[in-house]
C-alpha positions as CSV (number, residue, x, y, z in Angstrom):
1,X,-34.8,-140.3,-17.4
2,X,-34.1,-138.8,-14.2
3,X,-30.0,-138.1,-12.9
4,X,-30.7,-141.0,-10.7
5,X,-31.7,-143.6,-13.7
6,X,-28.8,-142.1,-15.7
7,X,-25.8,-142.8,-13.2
8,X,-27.4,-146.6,-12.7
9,X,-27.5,-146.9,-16.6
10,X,-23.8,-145.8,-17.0
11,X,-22.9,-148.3,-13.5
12,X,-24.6,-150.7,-15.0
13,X,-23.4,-150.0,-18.7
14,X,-19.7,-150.3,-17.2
15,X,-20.1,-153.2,-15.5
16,X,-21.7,-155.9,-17.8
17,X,-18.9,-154.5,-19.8
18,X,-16.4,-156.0,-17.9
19,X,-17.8,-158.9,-15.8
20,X,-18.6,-162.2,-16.4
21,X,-22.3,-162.8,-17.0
22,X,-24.7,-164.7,-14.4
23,X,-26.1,-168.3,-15.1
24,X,-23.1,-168.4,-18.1
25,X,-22.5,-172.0,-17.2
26,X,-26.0,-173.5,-16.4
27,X,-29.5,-173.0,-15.4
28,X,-30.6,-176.2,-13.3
29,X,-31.2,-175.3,-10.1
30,X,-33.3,-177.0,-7.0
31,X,-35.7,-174.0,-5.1
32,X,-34.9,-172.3,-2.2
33,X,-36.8,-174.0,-0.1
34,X,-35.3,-177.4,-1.4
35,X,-31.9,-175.9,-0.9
36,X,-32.6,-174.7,3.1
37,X,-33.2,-178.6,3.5
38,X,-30.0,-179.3,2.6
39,X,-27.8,-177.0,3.8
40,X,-26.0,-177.7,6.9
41,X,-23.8,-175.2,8.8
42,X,-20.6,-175.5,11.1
43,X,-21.0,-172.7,13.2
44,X,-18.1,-171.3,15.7
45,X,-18.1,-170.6,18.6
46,X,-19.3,-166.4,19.6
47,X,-16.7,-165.2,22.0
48,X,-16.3,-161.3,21.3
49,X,-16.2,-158.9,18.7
50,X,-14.6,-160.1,15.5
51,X,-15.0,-162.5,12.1
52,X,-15.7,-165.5,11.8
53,X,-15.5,-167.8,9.3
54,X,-18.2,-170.7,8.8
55,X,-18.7,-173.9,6.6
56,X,-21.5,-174.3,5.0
57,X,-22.4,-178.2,3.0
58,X,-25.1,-177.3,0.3
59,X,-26.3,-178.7,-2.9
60,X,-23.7,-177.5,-4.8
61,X,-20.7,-178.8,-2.3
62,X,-19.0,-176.5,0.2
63,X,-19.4,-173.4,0.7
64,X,-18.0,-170.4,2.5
65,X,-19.9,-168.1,4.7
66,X,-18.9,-165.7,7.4
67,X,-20.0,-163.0,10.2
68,X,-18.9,-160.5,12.1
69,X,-19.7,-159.4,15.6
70,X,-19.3,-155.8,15.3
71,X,-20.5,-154.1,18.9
72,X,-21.7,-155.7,21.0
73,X,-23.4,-153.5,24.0
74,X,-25.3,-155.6,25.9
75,X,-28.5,-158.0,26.0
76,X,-30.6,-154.6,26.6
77,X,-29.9,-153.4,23.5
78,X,-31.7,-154.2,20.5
79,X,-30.0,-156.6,18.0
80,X,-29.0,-155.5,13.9
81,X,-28.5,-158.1,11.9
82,X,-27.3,-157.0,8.3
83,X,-26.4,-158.6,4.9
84,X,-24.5,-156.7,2.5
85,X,-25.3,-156.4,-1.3
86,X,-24.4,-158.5,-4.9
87,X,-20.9,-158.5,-5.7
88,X,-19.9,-156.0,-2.5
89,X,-16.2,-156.3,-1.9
90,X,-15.0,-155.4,0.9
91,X,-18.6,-156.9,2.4
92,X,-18.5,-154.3,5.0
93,X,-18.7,-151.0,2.6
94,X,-22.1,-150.3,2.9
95,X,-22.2,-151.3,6.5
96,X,-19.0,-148.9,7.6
97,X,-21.5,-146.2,5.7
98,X,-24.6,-146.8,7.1
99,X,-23.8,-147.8,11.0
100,X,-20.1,-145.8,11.4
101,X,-20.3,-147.1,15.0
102,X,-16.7,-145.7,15.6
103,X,-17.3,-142.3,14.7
104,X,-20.9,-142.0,16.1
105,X,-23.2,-143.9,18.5
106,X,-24.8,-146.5,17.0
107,X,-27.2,-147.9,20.6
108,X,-27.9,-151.6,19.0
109,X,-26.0,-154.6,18.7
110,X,-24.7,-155.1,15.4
111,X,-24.1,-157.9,13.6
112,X,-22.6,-158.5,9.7
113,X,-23.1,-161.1,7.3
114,X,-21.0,-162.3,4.6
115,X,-22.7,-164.1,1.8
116,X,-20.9,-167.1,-0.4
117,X,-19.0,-165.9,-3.3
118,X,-18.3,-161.9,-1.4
119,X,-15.0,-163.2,-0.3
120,X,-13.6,-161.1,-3.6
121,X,-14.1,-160.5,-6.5
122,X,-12.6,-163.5,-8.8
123,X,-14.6,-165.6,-6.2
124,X,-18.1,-163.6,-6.8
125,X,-17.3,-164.0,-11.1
126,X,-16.7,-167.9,-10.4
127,X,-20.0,-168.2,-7.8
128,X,-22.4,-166.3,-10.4
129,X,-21.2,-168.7,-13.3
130,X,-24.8,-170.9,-12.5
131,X,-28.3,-170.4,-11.2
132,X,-27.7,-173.6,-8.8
133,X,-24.8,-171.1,-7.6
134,X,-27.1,-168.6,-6.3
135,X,-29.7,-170.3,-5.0
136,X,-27.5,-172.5,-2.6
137,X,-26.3,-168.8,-1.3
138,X,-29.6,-167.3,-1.2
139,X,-30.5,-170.3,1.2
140,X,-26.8,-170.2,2.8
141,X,-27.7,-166.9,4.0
142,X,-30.9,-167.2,5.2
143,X,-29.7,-170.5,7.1
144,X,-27.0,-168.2,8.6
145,X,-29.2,-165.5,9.4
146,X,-31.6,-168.2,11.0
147,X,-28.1,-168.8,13.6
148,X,-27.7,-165.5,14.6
149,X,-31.2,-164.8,15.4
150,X,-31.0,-167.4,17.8
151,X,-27.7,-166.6,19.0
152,X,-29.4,-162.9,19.6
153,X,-32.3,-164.0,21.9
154,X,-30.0,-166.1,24.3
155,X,-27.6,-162.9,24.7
156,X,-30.2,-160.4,24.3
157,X,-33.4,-159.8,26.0
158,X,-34.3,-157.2,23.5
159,X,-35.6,-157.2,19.6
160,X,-33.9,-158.5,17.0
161,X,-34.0,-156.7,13.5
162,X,-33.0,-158.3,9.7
163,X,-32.0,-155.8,7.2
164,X,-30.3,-155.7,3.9
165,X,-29.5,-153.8,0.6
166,X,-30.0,-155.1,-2.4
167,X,-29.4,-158.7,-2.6
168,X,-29.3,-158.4,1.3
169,X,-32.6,-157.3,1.5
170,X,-34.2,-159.9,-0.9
171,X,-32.1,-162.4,1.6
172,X,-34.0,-160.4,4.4
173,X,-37.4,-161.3,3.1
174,X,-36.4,-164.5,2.2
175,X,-35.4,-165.1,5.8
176,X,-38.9,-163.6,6.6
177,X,-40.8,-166.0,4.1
178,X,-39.2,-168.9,5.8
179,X,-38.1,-168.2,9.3
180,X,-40.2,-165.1,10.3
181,X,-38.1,-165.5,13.5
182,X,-37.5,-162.0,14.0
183,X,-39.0,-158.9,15.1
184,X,-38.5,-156.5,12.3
185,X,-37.7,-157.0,9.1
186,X,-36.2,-153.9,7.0
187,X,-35.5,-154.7,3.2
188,X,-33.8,-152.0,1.2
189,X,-33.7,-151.3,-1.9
190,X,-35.5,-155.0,-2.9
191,X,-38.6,-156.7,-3.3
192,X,-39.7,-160.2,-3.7
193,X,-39.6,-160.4,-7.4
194,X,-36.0,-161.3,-8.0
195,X,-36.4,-162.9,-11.4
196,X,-37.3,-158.7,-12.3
197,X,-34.0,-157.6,-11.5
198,X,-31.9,-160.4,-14.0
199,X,-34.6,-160.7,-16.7
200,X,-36.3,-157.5,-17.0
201,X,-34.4,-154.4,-15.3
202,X,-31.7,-152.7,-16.5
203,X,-29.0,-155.2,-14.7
204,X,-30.3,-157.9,-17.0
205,X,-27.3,-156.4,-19.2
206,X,-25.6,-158.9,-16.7
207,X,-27.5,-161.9,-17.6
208,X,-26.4,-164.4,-20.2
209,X,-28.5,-164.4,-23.1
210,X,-29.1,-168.1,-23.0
211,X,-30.6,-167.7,-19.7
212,X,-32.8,-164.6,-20.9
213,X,-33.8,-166.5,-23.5
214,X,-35.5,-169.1,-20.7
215,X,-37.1,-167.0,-18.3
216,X,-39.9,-169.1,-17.1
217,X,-36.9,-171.5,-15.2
218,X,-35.7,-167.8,-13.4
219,X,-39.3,-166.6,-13.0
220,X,-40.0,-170.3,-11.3
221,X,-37.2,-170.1,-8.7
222,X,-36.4,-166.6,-7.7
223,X,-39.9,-165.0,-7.6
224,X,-40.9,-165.1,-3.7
225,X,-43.8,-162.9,-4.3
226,X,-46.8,-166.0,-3.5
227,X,-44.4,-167.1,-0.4
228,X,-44.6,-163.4,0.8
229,X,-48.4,-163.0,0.6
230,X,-48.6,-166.6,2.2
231,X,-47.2,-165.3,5.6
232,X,-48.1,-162.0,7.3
233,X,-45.9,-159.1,6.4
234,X,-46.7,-156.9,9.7
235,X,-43.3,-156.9,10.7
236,X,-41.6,-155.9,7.0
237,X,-40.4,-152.5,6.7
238,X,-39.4,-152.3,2.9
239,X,-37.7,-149.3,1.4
240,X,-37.4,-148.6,-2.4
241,X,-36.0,-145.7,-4.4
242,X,-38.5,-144.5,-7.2
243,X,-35.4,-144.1,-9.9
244,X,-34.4,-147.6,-9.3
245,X,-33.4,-149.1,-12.8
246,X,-32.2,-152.3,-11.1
247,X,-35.0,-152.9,-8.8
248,X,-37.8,-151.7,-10.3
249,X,-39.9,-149.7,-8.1
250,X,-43.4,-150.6,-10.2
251,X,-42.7,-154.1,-10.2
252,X,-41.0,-154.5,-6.5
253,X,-43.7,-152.4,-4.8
254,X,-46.2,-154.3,-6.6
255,X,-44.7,-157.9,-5.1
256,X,-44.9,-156.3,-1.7
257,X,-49.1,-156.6,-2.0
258,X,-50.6,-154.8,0.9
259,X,-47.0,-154.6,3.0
260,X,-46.7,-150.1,2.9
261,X,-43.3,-149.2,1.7
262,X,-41.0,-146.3,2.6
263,X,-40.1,-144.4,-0.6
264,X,-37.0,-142.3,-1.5
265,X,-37.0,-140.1,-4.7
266,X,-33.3,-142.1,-5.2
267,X,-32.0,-144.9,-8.5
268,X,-30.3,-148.1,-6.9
269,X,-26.7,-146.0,-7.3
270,X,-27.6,-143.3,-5.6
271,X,-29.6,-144.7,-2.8
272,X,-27.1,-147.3,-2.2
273,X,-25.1,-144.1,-1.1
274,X,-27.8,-143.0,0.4
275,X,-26.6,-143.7,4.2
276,X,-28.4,-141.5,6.1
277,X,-31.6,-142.4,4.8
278,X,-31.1,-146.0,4.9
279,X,-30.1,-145.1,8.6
280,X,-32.9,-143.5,9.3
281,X,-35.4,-146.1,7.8
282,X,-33.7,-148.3,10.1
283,X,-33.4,-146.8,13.1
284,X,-37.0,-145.5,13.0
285,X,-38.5,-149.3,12.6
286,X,-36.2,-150.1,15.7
287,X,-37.6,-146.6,17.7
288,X,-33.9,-145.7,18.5
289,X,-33.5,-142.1,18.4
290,X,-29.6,-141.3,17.9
């Protein structure tokens, strides 16, 4: 095993040590799709750079979502809209990493989501506790996504990209399976065989047994890999790390079908940290040269 696989194994290792286990409380769960139709959002009003915080009403009660309107440089500038990854507290690490807007020039408006549950993390142990749990965010986030997409094209006359880490970039092609509203779409470091990553990959350390020991209800409701190769993936600009143990690169490049994929010789850890090239892979779908 390569120095990549090794530090995810000993993240990983440390982790499921520690944390509560997903699905622990339950694995009834309506799909995706069944949980977009129900959620409803209470957006604010955009008036400037800042957070804000929104209500979402879902199938599993309320929940609580929020963005951020990081820069903002003008409707001829293209539009970034990112979602951070699993269990990411402060949900703005990663970002601060890959666009450090105040240190160098970042020429695209950028945008920051916060998923349910990412408001710490006692809140992300409590949200993972059942499978209903995660759905409902999955399709939070999407819905939320969906909101800022539109609020892009009426303040900007330029494109609009999705992108995403980890669980941000599963969200991403979820947003592309359902909305396909944007112009790019740049997952990183995911696929669109979830179900992989809790039953079969080295994070399934954080799975509860019981729920390991029913996979076909996971496989049924977080594999998007038919929904993906129902809609056309020319705008999709994944990017997985060979070393992944998390997100396996076999079986995520394999969901992707026909859809190319960008490849860095990186495990989940390591590319995680790797900004630059997550950056780049970025910046390069968008054509911006900084």
């Amino acid at each position: 095993m390569s120095i990549h696989g090794l530090i995810d194994n000993l993240a990983v290792g440390l982790g499921a040590k520690f944390m509560p286990k997903y699905f622990r409380e339950g694995l009834e769960s309506q799909s995706v799709e069944e949980n977009l139709k129900n959620v409803t959002l209470e957006m604010p009003e955009i008036s400037g750079k800042g957070d804000y915080e929104v209500r979402a009403s879902t199938l599993v009660g309320e929940l609580h979502p929020a963005f951020r309107l990081v820069q903002w440089l003008g409707g001829d500038h293209p539009v970034i809209i990112y979602h951070h990854g699993a269990s990411e507290t402060p949900f703005d690490y990663g970002f601060n990493k890959i666009f450090p807007y105040k240190d160098k020039k970042i020429p695209a408006n950028l945008l920051l989501i916060r998923a349910p549950f990412h408001q710490n993390m006692k809140d992300f142990q409590q949200g993972i506790r059942t499978l209903s749990n995660i759905v409902a965010m999955l399709a939070v986030s999407v819905s939320l996504i969906e909101q800022l997409v539109e609020y892009g094209r009426k303040a900007s006359n330029s494109k609009i990209m999705v992108s995403g880490t980890s669980l941000g970039g599963f969200i991403t092609n979820l947003h592309h399976i359902h909305h396909n509203s944007a112009d790019y779409y740049a997952p990183l470091l995911a696929g669109l065989a979830l179900d992989d990553a809790y039953l079969r990959s080295l994070y399934s350390r954080a799975t509860a047994p019981e729920a390991k020991e029913n996979p076909e209800v996971i496989e049924g409701l977080l594999n998007f890999e038919e929904d993906f190769a129902a809609v056309d993936s020319g705008n999709v600009f994944p990017l997985l790390a060979t070393h992944d143990q998390l997100i396996r690169y076999e079986q995520q490049k394999a969901s992707y079908g026909s859809c190319p994929v960008e490849i860095i010789a990186k495990g989940h850890a390591t590319g995680a940290l790797a900004y630059g090239l997550l950056r780049s892979h970025i910046l390069e779908v968008l054509n911006i040269e900084v």
